[in-house]
Short mmCIF file of C-alpha atoms and ligand atoms in Angstrom, two decimals:
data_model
loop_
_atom_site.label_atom_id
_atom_site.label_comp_id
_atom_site.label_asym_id
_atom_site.label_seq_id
_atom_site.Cartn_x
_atom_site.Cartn_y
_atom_site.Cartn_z
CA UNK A 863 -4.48 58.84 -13.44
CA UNK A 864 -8.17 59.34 -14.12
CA UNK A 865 -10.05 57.15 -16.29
CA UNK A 866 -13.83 57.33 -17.24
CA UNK A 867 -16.25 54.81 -19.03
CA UNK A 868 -17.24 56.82 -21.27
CA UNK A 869 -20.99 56.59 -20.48
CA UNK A 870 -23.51 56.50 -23.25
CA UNK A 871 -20.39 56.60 -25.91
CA UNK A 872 -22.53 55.55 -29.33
CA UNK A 873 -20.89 52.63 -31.28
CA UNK A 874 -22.80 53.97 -34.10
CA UNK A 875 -20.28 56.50 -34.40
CA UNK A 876 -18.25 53.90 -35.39
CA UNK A 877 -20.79 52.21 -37.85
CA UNK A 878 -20.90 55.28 -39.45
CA UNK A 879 -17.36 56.70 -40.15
CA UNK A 880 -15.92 55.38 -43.64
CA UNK A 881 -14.73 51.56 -43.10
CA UNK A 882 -11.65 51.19 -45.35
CA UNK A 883 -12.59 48.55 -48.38
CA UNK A 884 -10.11 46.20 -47.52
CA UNK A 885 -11.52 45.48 -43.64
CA UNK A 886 -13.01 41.98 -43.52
CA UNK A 887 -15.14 42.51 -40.38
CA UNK A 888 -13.79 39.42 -38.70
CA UNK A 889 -10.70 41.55 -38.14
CA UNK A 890 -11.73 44.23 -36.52
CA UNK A 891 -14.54 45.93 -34.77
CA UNK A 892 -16.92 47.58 -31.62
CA UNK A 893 -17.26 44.03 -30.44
CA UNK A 894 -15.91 44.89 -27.05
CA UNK A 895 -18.43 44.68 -24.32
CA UNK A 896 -18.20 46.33 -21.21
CA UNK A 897 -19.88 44.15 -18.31
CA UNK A 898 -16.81 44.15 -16.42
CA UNK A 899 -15.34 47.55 -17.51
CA UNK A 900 -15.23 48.63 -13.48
CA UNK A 901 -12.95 49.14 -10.55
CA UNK A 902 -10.91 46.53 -9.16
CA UNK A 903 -10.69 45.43 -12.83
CA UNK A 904 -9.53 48.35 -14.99
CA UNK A 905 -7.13 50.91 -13.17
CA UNK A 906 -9.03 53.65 -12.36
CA UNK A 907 -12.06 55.12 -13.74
CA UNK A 908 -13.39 59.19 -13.74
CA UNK A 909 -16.65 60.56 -12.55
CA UNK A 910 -19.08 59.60 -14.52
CA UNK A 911 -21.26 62.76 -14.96
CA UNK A 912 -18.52 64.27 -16.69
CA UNK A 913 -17.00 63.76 -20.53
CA UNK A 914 -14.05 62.54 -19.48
CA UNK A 915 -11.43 63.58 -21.76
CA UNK A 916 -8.43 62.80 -19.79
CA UNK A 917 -7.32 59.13 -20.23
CA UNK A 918 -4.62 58.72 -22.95
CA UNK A 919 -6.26 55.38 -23.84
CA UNK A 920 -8.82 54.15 -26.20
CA UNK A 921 -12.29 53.85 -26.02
CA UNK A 922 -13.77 50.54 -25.09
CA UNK A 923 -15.17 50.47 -28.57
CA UNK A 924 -12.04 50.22 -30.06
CA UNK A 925 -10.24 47.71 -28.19
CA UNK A 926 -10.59 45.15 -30.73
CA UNK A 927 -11.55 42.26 -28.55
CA UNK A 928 -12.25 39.23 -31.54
CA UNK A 929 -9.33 40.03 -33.04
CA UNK A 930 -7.06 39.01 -29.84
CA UNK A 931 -9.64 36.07 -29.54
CA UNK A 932 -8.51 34.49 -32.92
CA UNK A 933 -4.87 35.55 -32.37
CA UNK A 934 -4.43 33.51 -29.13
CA UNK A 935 -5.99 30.79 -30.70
CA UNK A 936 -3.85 30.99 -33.99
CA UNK A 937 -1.07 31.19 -31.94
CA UNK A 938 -1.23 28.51 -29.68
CA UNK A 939 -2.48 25.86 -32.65
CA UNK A 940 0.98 27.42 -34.20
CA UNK A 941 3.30 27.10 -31.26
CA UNK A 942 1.61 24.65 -29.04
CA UNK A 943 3.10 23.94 -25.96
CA UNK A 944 6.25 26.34 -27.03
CA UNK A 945 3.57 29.42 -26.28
CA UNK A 946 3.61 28.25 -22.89
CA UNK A 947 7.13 27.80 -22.28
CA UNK A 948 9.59 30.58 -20.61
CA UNK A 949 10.18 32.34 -23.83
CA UNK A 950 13.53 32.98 -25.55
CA UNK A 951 15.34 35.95 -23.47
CA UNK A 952 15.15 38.37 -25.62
CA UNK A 953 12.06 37.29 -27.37
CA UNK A 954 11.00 34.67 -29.75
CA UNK A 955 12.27 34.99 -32.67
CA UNK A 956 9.63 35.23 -34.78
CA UNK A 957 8.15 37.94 -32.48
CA UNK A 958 11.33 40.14 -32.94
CA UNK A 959 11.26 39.52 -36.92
CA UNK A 960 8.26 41.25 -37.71
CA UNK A 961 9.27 44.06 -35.17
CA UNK A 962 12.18 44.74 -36.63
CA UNK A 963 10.60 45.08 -39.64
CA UNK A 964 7.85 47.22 -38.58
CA UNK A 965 10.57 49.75 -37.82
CA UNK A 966 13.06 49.31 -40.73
CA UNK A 967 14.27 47.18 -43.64
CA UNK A 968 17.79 47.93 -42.16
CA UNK A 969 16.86 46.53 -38.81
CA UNK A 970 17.71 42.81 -37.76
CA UNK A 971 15.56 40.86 -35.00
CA UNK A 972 19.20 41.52 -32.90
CA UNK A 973 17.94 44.33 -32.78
CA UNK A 974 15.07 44.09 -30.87
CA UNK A 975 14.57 43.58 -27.31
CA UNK A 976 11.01 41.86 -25.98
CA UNK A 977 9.28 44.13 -23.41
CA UNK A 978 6.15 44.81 -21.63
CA UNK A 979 5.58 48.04 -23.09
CA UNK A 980 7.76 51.58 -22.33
CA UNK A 981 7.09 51.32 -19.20
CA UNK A 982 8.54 48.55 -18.57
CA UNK A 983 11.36 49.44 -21.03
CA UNK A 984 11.98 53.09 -19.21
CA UNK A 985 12.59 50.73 -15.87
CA UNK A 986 14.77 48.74 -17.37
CA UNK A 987 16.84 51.27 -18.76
CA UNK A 988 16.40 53.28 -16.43
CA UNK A 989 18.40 50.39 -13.89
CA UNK A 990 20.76 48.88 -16.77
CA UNK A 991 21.81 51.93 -18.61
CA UNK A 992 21.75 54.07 -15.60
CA UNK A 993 22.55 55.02 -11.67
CA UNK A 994 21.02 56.54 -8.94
CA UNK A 995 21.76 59.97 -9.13
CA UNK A 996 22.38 60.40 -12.76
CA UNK A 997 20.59 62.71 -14.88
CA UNK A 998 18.04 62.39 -17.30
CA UNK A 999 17.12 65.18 -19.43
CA UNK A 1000 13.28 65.37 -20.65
CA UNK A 1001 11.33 67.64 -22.35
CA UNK A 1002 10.06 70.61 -21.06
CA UNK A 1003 6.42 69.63 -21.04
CA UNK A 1004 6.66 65.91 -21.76
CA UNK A 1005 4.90 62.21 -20.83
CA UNK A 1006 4.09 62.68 -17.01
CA UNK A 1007 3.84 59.15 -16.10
CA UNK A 1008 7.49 58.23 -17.36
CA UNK A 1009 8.96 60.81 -15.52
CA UNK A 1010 7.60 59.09 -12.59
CA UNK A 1011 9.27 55.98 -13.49
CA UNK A 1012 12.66 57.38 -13.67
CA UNK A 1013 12.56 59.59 -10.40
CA UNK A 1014 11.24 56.62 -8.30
CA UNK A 1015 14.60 54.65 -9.97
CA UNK A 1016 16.29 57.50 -8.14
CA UNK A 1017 17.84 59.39 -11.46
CA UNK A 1018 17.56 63.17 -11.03
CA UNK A 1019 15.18 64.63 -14.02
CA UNK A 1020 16.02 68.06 -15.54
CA UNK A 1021 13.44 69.74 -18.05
CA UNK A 1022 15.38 71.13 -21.18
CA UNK A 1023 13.58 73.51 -22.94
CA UNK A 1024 11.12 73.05 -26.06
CA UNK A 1025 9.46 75.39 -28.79
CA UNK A 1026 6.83 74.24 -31.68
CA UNK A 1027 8.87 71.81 -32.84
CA UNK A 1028 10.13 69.91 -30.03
CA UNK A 1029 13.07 69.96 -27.39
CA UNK A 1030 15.97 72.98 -28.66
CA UNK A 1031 19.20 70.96 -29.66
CA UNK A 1032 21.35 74.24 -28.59
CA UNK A 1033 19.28 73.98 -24.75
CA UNK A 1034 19.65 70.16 -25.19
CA UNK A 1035 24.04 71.02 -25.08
CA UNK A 1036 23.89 73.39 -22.47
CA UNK A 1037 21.62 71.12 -20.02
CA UNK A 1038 24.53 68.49 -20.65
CA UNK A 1039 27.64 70.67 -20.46
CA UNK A 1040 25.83 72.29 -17.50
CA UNK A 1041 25.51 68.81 -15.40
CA UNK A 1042 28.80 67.82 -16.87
CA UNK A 1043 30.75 70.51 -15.13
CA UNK A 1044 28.37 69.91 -12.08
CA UNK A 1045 29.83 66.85 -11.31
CA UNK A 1046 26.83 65.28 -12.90
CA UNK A 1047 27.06 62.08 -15.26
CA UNK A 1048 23.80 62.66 -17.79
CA UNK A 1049 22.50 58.73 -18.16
CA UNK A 1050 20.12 59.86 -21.49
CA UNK A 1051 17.85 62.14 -22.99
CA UNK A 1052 14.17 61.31 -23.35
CA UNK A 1053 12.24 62.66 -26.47
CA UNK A 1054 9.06 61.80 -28.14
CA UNK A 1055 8.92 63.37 -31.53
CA UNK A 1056 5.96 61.94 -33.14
CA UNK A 1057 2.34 62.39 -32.02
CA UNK A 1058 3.55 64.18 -29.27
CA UNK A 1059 2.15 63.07 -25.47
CA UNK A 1060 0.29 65.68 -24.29
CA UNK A 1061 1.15 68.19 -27.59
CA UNK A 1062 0.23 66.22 -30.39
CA UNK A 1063 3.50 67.75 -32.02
CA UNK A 1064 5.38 66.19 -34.43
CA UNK A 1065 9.33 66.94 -34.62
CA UNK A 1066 10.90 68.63 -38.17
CA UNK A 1067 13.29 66.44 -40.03
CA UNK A 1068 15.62 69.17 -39.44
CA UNK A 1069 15.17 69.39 -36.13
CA UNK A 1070 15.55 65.73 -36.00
CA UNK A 1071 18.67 65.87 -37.51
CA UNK A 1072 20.29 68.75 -35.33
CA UNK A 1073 19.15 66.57 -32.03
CA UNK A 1074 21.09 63.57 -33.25
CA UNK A 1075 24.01 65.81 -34.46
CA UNK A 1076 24.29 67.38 -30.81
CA UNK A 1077 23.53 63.97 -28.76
CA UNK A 1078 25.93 62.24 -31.13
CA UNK A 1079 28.70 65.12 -30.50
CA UNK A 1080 28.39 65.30 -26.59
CA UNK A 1081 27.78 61.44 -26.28
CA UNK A 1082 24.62 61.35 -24.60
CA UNK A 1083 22.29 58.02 -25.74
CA UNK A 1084 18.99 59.38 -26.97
CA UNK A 1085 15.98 57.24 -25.72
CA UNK A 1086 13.06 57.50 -28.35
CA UNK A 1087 9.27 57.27 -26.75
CA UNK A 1088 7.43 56.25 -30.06
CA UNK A 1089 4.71 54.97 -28.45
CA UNK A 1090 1.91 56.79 -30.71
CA UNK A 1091 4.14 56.30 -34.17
CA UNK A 1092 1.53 54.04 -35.90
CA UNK A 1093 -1.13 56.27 -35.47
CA UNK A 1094 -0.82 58.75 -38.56
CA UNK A 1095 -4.00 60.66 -38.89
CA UNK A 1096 -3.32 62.31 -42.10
CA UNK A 1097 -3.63 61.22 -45.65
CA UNK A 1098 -0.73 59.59 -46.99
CA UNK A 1099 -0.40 58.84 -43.47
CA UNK A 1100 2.23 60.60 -41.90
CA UNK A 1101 5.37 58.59 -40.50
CA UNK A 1102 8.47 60.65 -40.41
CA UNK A 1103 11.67 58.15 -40.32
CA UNK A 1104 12.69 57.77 -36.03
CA UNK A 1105 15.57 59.05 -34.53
CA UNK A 1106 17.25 55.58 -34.68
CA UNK A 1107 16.75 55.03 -38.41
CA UNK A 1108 18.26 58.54 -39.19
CA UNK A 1109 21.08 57.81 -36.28
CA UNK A 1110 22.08 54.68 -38.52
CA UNK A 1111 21.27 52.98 -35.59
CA UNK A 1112 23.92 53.90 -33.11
CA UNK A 1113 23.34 56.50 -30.08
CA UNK A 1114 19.40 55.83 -30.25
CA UNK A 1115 17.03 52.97 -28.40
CA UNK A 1116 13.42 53.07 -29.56
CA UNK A 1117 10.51 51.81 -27.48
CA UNK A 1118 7.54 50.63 -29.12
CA UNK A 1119 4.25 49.40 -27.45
CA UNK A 1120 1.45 47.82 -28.58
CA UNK A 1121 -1.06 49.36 -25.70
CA UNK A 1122 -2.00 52.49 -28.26
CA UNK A 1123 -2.70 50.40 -31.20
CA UNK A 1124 -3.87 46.95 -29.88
CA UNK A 1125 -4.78 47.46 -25.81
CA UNK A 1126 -2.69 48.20 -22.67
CA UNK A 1127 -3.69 45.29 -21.13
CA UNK A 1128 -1.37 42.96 -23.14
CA UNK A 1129 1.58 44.49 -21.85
CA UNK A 1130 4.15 43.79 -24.79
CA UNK A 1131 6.14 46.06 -26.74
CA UNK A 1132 9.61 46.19 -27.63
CA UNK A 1133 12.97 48.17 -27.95
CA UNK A 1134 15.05 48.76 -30.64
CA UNK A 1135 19.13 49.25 -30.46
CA UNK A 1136 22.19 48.37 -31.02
CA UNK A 1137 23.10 45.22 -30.68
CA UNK A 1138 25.59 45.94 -27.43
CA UNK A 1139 23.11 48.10 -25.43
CA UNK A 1140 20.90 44.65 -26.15
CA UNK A 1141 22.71 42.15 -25.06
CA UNK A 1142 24.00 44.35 -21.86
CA UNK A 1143 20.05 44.79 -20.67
CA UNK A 1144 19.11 40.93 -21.83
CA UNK A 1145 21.36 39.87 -19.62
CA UNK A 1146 19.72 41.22 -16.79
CA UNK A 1147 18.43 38.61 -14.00
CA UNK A 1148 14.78 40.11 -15.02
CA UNK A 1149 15.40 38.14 -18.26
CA UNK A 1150 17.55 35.25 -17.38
CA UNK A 1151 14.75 34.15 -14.80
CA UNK A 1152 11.88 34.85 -16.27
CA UNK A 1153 12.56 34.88 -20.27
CA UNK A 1154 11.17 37.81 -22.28
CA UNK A 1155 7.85 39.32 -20.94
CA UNK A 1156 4.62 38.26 -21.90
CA UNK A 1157 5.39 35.34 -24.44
CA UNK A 1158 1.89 33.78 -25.21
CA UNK A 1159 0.56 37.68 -25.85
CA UNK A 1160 3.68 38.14 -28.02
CA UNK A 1161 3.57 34.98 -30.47
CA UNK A 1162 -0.86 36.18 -30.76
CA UNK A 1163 0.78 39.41 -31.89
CA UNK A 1164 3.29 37.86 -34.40
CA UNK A 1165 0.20 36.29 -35.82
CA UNK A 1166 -1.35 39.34 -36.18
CA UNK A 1167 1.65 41.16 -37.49
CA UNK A 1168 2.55 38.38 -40.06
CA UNK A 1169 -1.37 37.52 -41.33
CA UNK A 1170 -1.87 41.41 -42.15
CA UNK A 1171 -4.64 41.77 -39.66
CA UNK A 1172 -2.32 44.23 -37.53
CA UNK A 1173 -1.99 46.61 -40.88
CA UNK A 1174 -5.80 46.29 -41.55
CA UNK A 1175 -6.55 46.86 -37.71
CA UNK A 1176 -4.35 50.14 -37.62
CA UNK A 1177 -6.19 51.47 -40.30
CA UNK A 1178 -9.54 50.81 -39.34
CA UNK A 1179 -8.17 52.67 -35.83
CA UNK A 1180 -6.88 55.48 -37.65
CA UNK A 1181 -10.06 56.29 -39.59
CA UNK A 1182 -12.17 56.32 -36.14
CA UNK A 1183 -9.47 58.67 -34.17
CA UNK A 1184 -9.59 61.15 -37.08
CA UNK A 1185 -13.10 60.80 -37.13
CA UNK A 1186 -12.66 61.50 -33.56
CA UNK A 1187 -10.31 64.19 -34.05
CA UNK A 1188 -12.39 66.41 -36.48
CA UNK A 1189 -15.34 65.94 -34.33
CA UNK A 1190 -13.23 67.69 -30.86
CA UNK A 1191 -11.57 69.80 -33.17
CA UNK A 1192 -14.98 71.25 -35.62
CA UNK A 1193 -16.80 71.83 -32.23
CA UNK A 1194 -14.19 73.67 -30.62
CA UNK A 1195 -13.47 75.72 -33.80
CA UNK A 1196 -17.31 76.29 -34.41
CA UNK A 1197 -18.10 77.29 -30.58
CA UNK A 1198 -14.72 79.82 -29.98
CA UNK A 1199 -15.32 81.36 -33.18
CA UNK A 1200 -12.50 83.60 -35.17
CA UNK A 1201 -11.02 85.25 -32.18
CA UNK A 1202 -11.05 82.42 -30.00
CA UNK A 1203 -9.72 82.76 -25.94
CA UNK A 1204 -8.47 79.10 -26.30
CA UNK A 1205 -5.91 78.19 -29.01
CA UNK A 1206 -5.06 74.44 -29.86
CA UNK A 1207 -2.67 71.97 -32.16
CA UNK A 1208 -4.23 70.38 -35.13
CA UNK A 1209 -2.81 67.14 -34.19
CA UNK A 1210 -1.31 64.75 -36.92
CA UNK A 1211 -1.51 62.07 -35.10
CA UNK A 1212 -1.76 60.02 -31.75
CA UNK A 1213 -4.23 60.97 -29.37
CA UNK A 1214 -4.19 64.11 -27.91
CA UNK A 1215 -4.75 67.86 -28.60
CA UNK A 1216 -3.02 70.74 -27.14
CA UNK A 1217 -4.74 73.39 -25.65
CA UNK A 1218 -3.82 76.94 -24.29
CA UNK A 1219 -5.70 80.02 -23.04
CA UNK A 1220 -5.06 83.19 -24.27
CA UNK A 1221 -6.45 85.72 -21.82
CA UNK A 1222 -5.45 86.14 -18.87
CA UNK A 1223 -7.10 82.75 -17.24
CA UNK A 1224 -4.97 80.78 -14.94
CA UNK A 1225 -4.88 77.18 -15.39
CA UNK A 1226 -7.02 76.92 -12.22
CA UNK A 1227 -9.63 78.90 -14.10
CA UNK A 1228 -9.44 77.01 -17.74
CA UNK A 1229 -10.27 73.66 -15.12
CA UNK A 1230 -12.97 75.29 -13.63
CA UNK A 1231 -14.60 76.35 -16.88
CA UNK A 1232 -13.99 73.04 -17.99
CA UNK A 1233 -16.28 71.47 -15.14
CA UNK A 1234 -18.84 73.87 -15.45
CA UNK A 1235 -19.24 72.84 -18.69
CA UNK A 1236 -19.29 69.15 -17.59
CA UNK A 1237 -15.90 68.23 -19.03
CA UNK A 1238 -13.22 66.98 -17.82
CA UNK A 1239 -10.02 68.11 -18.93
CA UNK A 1240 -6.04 67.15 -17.97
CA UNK A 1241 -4.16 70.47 -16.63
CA UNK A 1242 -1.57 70.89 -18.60
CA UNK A 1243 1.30 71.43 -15.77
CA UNK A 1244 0.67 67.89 -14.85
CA UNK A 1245 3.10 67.22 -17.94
CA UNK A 1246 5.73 69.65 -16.71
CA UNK A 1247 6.68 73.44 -17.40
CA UNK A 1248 3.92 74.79 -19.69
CA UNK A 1249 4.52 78.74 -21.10
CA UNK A 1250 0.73 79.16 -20.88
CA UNK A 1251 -2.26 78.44 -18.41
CA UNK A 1252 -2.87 74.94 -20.70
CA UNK A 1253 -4.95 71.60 -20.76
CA UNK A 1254 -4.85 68.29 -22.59
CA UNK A 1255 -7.44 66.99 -24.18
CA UNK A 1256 -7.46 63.29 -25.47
CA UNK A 1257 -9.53 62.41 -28.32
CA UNK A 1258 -9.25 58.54 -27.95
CA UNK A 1259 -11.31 57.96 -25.02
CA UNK A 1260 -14.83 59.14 -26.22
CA UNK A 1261 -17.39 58.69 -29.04
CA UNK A 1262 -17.47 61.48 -32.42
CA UNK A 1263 -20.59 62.62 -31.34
CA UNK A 1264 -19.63 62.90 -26.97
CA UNK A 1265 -16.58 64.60 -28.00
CA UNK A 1266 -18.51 67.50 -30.16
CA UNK A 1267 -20.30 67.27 -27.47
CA UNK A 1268 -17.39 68.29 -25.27
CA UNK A 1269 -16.28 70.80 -27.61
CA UNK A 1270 -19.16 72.96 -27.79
CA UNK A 1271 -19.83 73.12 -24.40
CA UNK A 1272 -16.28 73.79 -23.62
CA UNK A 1273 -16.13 76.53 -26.21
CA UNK A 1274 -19.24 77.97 -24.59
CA UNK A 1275 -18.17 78.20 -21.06
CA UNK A 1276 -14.83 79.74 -21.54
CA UNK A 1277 -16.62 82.03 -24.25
CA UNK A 1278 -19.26 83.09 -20.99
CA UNK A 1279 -15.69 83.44 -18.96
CA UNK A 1280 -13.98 85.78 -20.84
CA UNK A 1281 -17.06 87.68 -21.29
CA UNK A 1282 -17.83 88.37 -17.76
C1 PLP B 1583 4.41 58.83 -24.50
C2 PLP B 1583 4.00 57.58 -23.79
N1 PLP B 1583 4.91 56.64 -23.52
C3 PLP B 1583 4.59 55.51 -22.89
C4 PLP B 1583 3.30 55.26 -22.45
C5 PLP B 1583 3.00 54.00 -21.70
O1 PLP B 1583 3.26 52.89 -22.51
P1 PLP B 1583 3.05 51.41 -21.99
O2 PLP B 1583 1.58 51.20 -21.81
O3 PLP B 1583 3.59 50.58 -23.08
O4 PLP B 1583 3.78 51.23 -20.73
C6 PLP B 1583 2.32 56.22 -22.70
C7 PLP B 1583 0.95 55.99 -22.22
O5 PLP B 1583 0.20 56.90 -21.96
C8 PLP B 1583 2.68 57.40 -23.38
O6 PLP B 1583 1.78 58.34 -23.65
#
């Protein structure tokens, strides 16, 4: 993965999009400094004479540093020495209370399952609900990185075909029947339908409901990515109901994560199932020795949760990524003009915007543009099967005015392309 500082981002981009009236300003803010934003401390980082628009993270800006400050200490007046302890198995209590209700009214803190983020959560299920050998089915063009966790736990991926509105139900049954009468036992199915990593897409309730029907019909457990599901950008905010709500709960596990909202670096999330497939992966010696991952950073985050600041936070968020959003989106509409050699998604939500050329560029050429034009860009086959030479380009990562930036100059160069 490449990351870039985003070098000479402008808080004031910030400052300046609408704060929402409730947003006491001890709760949230660019109070993040970057002194130590450098190799050897964050992952990776991207050449720096480019506008790096490939890290599916947030800017440094928006990592809301004070606000973890006063939940750590909140929490540990709270808890005490109990914050220090090996934590409950599955998770404190209290922490799995106010997840469960972050996801549903008809959801129990049984329910819920402490993690350190999907990642963590696609390992684990990925060793307790599966075997070497077994298939999981994905999406077509679908989160790169978890693939990678699954293959290296030795479970044999197979890409079922997707359209505008997610992965086909009818391609999802003949994938399964297909490995069935292989020989093949199929462990799960792996969908994110909202705020799409890399489209952006959000799934129909219809086709929600067709999934589940099929999944539910051939017995194949669903796992639910909803890693970007807080991060509505419209107005009411958009948050269709997940997979496991409309599943009543059986068939479906939900991850959640905190690293889109809060900051990767706490490592907590959660998932959310059925009270057998809990217990079967708590009892795994992962838990039993160690108790439930990161139990200091989760009882900060119950705070946070429980005080309201975690509500005001998202909302502050939301109103700079669509401020980001609009900013990729106007340039790139301005620049390419009505009949316009790249198309794109108007994303909804989450971070990222989906981008395909409509000439007859190769993907090869679309990255090449891209540089000339001093951007960097993620190719889109990096995510899997694409039906067109395609890129992803995340909104999160940069300041309103970089990222208009990026968009004109992008629109430019592959303008000057197709005009050669
Ligand atoms: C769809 C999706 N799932 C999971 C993750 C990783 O989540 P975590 O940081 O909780 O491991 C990402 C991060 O890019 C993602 O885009």
């Amino acid at each position: 993965m490449t990351t870039g500082l985003p070098m000479g981002a402008d808080p004031a981009d910030d400052r300046a999009a609408a704060a929402p009236s409730t947003e006491p300003s001890s709760t949230a803010g660019p109070l993040s400094h970057r002194r130590r934003w450098q190799l050897g401390v964050v992952q990776s980082m991207g050449p720096p004479e480019l506008i790096d628009l490939v890290p599916g993270y947030l800017d440094p800006d928006l990592l809301p540093v004070d606000l973890l400050r006063g939940a750590y200490r909140d929490a540990l007046a709270e808890f005490g020495s109990a914050a220090l302890s090996y934590g409950d198995n599955q998770g404190a209590v209290e922490f799995r209370e106010v997840m469960a209700s972050l996801v549903s009214p008809a959801c129990g803190p049984e329910h819920v399952l402490s993690t350190a983020g999907t990642s963590h959560a696609l390992h684990l299920i990925a060793t307790g609900l599966a075997d070497p050998g077994d298939v999981v089915l994905v999406e077509q063009t679908g989160y790169d990185l978890g693939r990678g966790i699954l293959a290296d736990c030795g479970l044999r991926l197979r890409e079922v075909p997707t359209d505008d509105d997610g992965l086909d139900p009818a391609a999802l049954r003949s994938s399964v029947l297909e490995a069935r009468s292989g020989g093949q036992r199929v462990a799960f199915v792996l969908v994110t339908p909202t705020f799409h990593n890399p489209t952006g897409r959000v799934m129909s309730l219809e086709r929600r409901r067709e999934l589940i029907a099929v999944a539910h019909h051939l017995g194949v457990l669903v796992v639910e990515d909803d890693a970007y599901a807080d991060l509505g950008l419209t107005e009411p905010t958009l948050r269709p109901p997940t997979l496991l709500e409309m599943a009543g709960f059986t068939g479906v596990i939900a991850l959640r994560t905190f690293s889109k909202t809060l900051g990767p670096g706490l490592r907590l999330g959660c998932m959310v199932a059925e009270q057998s497939l809990v217990q079967r992966l708590v009892s795994h010696g992962y838990f039993v020795s160690g108790g439930a991952p990161n139990h200091t950073t989760s009882l900060a985050i119950t705070r946070l949760i429980s005080d309201g600041d975690y509500h005001r936070h998202l909302e502050w968020l939301r109103t700079r990524l669509r401020t980001r959003r609009d900013a990729l989106l106007g340039a790139l509409r301005d620049g390419l003009g009505t009949d316009p050699v790249l198309r794109f998604t108007t994303p909804a939500g989450g971070y990222f915007l989906w981008a395909w050329s409509r000439g007859d560029h190769r993907e090869t050429d679309l990255l090449a543009a891209a540089a000339r034009a001093g951007v960097a860009v993620a190719e889109g086959s990096r995510f899997g099967t694409t039906s067109a030479p395609s890129a992803r380009l995340a909104y999160s990562f940069n300041s309103p005015s970089r990222l208009a930036d990026a968009g004109a100059r992008l629109a430019e160069a592959l303008t000057l392309e197709q005009n050669r």
